Coordinates of C-alpha atoms and ligand atoms in Angstrom, one line a residue:
X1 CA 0.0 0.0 0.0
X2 CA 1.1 3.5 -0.1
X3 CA 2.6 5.2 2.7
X4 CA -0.1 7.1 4.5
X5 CA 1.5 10.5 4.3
X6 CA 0.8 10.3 0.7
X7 CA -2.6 11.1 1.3
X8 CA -4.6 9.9 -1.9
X9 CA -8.2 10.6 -0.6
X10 CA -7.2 14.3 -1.3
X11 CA -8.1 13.8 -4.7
X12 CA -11.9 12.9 -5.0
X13 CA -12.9 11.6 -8.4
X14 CA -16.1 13.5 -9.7
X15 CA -17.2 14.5 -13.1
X16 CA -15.9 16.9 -14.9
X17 CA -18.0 20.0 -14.1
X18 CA -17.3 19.3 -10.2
X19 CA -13.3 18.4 -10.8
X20 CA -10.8 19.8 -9.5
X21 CA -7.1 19.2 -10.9
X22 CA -5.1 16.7 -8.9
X23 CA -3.4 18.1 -5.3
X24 CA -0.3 19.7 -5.7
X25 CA 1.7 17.4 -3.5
X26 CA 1.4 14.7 -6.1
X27 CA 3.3 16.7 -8.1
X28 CA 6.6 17.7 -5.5
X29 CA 6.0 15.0 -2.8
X30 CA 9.4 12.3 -3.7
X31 CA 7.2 9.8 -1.5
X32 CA 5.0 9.5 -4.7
X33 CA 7.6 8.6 -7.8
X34 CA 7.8 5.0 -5.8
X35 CA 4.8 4.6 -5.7
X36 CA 3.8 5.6 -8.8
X37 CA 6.5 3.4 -10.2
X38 CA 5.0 0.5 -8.5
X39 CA 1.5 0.8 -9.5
X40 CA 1.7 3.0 -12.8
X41 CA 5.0 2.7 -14.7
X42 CA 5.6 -1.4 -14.0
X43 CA 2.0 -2.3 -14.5
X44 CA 1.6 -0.7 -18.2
X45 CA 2.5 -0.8 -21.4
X46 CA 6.1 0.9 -21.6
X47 CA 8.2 2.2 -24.5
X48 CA 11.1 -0.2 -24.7
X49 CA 12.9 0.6 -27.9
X50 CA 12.8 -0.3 -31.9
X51 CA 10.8 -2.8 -33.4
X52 CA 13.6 -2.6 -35.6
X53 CA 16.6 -4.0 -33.7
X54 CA 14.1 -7.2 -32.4
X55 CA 13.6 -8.2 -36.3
X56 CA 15.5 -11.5 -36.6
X57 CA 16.2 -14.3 -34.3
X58 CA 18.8 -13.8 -31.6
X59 CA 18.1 -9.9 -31.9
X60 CA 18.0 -8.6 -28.4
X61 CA 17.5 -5.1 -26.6
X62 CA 18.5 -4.5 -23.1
X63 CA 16.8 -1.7 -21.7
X64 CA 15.6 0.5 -18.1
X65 CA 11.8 0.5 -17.1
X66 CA 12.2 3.0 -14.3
X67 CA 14.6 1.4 -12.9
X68 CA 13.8 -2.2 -13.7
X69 CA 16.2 -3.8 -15.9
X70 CA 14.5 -5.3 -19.1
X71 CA 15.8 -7.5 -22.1
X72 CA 13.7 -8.2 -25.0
X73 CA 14.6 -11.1 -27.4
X74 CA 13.5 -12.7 -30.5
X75 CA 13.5 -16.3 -30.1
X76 CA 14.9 -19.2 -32.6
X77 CA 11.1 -19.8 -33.4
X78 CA 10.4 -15.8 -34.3
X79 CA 8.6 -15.2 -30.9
X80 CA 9.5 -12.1 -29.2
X81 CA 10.1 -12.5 -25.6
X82 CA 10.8 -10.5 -22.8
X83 CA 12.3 -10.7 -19.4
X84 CA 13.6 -9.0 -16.3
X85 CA 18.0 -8.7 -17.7
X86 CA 18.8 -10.0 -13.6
X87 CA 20.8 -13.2 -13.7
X88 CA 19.6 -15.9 -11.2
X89 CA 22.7 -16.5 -9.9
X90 CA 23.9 -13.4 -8.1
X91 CA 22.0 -10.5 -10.4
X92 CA 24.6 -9.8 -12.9
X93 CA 23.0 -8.3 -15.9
X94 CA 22.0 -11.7 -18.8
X95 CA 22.6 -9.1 -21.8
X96 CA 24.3 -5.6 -22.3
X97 CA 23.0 -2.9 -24.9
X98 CA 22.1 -4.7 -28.1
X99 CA 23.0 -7.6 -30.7
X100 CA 22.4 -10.7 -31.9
X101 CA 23.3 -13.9 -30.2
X102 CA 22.3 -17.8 -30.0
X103 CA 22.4 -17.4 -26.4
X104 CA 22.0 -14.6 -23.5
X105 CA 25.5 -15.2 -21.4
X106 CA 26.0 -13.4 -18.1
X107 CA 29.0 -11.7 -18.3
X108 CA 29.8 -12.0 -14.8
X109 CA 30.1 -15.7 -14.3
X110 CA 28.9 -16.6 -17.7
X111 CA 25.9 -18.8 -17.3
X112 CA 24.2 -19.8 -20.0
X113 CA 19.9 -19.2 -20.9
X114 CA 18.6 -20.0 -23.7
X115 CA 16.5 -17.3 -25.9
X116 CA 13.1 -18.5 -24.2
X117 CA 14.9 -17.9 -20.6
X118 CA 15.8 -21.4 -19.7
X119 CA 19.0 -21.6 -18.0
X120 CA 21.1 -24.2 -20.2
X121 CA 24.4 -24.0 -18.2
X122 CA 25.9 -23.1 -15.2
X123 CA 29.5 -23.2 -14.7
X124 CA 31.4 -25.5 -12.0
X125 CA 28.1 -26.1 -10.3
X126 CA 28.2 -29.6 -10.1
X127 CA 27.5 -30.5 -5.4
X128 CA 24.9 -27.5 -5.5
X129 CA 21.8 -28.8 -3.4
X130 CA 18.4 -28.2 -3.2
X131 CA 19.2 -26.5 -6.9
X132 CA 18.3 -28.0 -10.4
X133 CA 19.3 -26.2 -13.3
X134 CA 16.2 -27.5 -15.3
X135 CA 13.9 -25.2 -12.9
X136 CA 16.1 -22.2 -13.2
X137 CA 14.5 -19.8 -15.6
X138 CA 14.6 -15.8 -16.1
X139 CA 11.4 -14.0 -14.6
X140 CA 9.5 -13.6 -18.0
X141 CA 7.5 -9.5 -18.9
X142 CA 5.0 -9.4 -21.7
X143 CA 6.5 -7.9 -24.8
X144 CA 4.9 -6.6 -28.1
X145 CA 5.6 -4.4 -30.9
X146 CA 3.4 -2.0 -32.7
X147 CA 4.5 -0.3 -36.0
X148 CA 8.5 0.7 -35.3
X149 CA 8.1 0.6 -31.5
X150 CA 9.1 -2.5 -29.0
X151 CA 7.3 -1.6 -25.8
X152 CA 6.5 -4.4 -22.6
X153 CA 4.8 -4.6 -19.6
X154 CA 6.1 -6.3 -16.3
X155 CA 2.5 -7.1 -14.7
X156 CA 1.4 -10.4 -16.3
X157 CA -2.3 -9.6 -15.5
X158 CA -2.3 -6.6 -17.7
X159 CA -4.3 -6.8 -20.6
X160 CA -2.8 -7.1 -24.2
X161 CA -0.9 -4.0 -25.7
X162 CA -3.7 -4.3 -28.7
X163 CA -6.7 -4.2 -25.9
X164 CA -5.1 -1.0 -24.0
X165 CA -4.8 0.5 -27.4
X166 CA -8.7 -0.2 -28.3
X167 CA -10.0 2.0 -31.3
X168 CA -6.7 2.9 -32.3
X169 CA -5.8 -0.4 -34.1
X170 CA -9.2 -0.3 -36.3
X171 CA -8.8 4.1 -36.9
X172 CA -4.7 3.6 -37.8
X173 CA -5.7 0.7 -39.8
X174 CA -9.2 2.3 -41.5
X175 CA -6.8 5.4 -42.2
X176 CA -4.2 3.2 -44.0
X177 CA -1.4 4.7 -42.7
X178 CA 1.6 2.2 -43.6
X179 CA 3.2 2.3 -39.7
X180 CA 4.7 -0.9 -39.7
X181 CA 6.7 -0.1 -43.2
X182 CA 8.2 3.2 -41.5
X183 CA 11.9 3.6 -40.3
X184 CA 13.3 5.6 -37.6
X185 CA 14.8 9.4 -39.0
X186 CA 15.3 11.5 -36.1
X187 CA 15.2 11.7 -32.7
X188 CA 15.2 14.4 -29.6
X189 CA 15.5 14.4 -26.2
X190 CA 14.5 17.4 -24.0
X191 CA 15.2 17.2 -20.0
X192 CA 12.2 19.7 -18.7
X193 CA 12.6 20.6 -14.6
X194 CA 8.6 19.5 -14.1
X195 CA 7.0 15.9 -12.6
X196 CA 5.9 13.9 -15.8
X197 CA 2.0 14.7 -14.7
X198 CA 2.7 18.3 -15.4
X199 CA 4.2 17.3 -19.0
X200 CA 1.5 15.2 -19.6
X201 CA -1.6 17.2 -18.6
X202 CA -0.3 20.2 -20.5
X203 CA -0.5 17.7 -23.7
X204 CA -3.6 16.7 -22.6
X205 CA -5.7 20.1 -23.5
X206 CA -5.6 22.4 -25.8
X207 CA -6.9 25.2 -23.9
X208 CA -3.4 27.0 -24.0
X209 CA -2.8 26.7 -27.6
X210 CA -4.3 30.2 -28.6
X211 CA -2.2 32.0 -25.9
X212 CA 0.9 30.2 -25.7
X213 CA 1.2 28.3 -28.8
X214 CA 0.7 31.8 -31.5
X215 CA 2.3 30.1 -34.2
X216 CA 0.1 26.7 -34.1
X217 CA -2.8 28.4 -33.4
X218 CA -2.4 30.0 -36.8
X219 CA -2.0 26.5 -38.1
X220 CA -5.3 24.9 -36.5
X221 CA -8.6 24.9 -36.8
X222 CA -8.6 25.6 -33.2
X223 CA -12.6 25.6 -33.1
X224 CA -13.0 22.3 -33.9
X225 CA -10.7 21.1 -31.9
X226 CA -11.2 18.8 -29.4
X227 CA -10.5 15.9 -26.9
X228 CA -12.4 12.2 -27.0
X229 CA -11.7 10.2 -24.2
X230 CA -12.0 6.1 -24.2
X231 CA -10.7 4.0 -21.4
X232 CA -7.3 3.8 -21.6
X233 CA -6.2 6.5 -23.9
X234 CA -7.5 9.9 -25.6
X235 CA -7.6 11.4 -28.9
X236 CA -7.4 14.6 -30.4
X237 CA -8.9 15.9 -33.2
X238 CA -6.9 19.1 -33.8
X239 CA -7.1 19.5 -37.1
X240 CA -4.6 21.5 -39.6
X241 CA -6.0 24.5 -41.3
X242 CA -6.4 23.0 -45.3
X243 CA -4.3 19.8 -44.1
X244 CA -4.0 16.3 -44.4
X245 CA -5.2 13.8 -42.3
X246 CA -3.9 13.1 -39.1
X247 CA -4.2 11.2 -35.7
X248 CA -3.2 12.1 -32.2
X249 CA -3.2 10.0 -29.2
X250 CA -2.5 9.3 -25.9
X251 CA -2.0 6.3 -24.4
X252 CA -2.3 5.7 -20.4
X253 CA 0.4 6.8 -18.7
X254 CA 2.8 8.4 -21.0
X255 CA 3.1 7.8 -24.5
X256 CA 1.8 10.0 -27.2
X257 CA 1.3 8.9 -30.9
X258 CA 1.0 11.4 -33.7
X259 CA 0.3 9.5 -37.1
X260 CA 0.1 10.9 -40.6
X261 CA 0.2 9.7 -43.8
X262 CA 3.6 8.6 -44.8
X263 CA 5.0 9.2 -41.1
X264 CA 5.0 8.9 -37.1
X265 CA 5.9 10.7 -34.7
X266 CA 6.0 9.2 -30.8
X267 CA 6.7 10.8 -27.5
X268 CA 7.7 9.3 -24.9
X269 CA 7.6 10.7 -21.2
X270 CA 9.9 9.3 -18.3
X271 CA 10.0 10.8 -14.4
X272 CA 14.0 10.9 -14.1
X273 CA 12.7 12.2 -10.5
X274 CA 9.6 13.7 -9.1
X275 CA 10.8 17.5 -10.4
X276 CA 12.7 16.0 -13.6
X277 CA 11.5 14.7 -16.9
X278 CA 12.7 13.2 -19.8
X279 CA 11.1 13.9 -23.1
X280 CA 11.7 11.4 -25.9
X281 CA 10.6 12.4 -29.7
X282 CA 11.0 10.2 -32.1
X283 CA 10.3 10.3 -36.0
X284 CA 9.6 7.6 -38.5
X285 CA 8.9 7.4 -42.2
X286 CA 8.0 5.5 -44.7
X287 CA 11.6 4.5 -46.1
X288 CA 10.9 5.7 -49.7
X289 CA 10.1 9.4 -49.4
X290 CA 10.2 11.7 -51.7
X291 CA 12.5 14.3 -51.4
X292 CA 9.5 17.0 -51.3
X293 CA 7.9 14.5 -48.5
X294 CA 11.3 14.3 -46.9
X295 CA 11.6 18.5 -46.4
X296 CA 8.0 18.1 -45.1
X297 CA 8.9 15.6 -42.2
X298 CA 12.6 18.0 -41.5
X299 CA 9.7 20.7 -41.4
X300 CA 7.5 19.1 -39.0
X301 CA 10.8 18.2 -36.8
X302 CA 11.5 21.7 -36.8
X303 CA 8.1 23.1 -36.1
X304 CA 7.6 20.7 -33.5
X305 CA 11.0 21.5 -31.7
X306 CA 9.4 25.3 -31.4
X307 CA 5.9 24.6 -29.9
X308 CA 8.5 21.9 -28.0
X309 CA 9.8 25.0 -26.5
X310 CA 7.1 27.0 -25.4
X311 CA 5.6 23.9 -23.6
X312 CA 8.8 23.4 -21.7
X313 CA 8.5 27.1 -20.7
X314 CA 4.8 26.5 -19.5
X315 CA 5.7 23.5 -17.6
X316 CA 8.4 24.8 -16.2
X317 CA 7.0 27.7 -14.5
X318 CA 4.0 25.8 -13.1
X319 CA 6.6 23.4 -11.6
X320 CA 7.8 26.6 -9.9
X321 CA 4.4 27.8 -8.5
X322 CA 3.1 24.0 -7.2
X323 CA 4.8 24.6 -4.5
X324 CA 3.4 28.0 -3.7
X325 CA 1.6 28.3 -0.5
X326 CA -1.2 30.3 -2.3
X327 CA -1.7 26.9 -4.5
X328 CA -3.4 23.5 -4.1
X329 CA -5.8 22.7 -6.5
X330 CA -7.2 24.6 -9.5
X331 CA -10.4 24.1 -11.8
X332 CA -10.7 22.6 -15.1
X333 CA -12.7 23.9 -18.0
X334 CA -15.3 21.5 -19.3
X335 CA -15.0 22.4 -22.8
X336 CA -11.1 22.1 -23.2
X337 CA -9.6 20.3 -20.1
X338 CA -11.9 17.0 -20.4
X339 CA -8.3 15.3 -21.4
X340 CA -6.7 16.1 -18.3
X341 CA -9.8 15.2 -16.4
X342 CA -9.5 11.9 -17.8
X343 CA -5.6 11.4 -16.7
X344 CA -6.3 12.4 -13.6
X345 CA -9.2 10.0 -13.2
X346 CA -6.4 7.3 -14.6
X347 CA -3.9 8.3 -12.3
X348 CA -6.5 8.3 -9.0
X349 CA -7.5 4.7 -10.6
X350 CA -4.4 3.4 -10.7
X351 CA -3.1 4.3 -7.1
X352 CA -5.6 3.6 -5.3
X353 CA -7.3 0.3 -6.7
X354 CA -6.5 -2.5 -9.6
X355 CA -7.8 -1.3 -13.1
X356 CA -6.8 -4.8 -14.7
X357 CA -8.8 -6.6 -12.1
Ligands
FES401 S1 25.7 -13.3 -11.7 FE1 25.4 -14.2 -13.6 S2 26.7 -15.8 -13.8 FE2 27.1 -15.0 -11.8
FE2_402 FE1 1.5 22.9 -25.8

């Protein structure tokens, strides 16, 4: 459970017109990043790496879930696995970085597992008792991929990748945009000094867009736009003054999907601590662009990397102010802040009960 002190009956779930945005400590409080960790971050569907470097057999990707150490593999028989990269002899890591290999070898002490997690050897351990190698395995994590991105999930009673994403398979799908054909083509990292809720609930609405966002304003149709909220993720319709199609989501708790045509863009956002955050954007095409579509994607990279700007300035000075003494909680406005009245519902969900149950 979570510490007391944390205090999670300060936020009383109600509808929208009655809401109030979640209690400031939430937001400063360090007693909350564990938690959160615990019952958020390791119980959904996280951002791993690339599709692309799990393609053939032996491919594997060692990688950090918030501090958990994760290895995705794919197997001799295509299957992409996953498990926790701890080594059941004394926690070395099983794979660094990575490759391609026939097996995952601790570099400590160099056992042997096989790519399904069996341990197949064991040095010098012949007089061990009470110990069979047969019944030593790694602690398996659900893996999937979706278009170019590798993501997994270390709670084996959460639901598919595909059933968390809901209407978004059929709409990508019914919109024919070619994700899985697309390949990685830039990539930026911002560190913003906020808590990842901040981050994420200033995605959430558009509300600010005609005041702090000048330059996309001009670009959207900013009367139509609008927030649709489904159980585990939220879409925006925002659409582009005279523009192509496009879709925008958000998926529960922090990735962010932005799909057109002939390319992706995906955000992903990671608590480095409760006042730091790590922003990753990420670009993918279709490998065959034009080079009129190409300058169109460079475009967007650089037109995002502006409104990229102004949010971290937002964000960054309501970090600032949380703490305020004049400052708990604020009140949301039904038409434009339903999206962030959905997170916050999520996050209260999450915390305080079992939403996979
Ligand atoms: S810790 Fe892995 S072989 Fe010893
Ligand atoms: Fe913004």
């Amino acid at each position: 459970m979570p510490p007391a002190d944390l205090r999670l009956s300060d936020y009383r779930p109600t509808d929208l017109s009655h809401a109030k945005t979640l209690p400031s400590r939430w937001y400063l409080d360090a007693a909350i990043l564990p938690v959160e960790r615990e019952r958020i971050f390791w119980r959904t569907w996280q951002w791993l790496g690339q599709a692309a470097s799990l393609t053939a057999p032996g491919d594997y990707l060692a990688h950090d879930v918030q501090g958990e150490k994760i290895v995705a593999v794919r197997g001799g028989d295509s299957e992409l696995r996953a498990f926790f990269n701890v080594c059941k002899h004394r926690a070395g890591p099983v794979a660094v970085g990575c490759g391609n290999a026939q097996t995952l070898r601790c570099p400590y002490h160099g056992w042997t597992y096989d790519l399904d997690g069996a341990l197949r050897r064991a040095r010098e351990f012949e007089g061990v008792e009470d110990w069979q190698a047969s019944s030593v395995r790694l602690d398996p994590v659900s893996a999937a991929t979706w278009g170019p991105l590798a993501l997994v999930n270390l709670d084996a009673t959460a639901p598919s990748f595909d059933v968390v994403l809901g209407e978004i398979g059929a709409e990508v799908a019914g919109a024919g945009f070619p994700v899985e054909e697309m390949v990685h083509v830039e990539r930026r990292e911002y560190e913003v000094r906020c808590n990842w809720k901040v981050y994420v609930d200033n995605y959430l609405e558009g509300y600010h867009i005609p005041v702090a966002h000048p330059a996309l304003y001009k670009a959207i149709d900013y009367d139509v736009y609008r927030v649709e909220t489904r159980r585990f993720h939220s879409r925006q319709h925002a659409p582009f003054r005279g523009n192509e199609q496009a879709l925008y989501y958000w998926v529960f708790p922090n990735l962010m999907l932005n799909l057109y045509p002939d390319n992706l863009q995906t955000n992903v956002i990671q608590p480095i601590d409760q006042e730091r955050t790590l922003t990753i954007f990420d670009w993918f095409a279709l490998p065959d662009l034009s080079a009129e579509r190409r300058r169109g994607v460079d475009e967007a990279v650089e037109f995002s990397e502006q409104i990229q700007r102004e949010d971290i300035r937002v964000c960054e000075w309501v970090q600032e102010r949380l703490g305020s003494r004049a400052y708990d909680t604020g009140r949301l406005s039904v038409k434009r802040e339903n999206g962030v009245h959905h997170f916050h519902l999520l996050m209260h969900e999450f915390l305080t009960g079992d939403p996979w149950a």
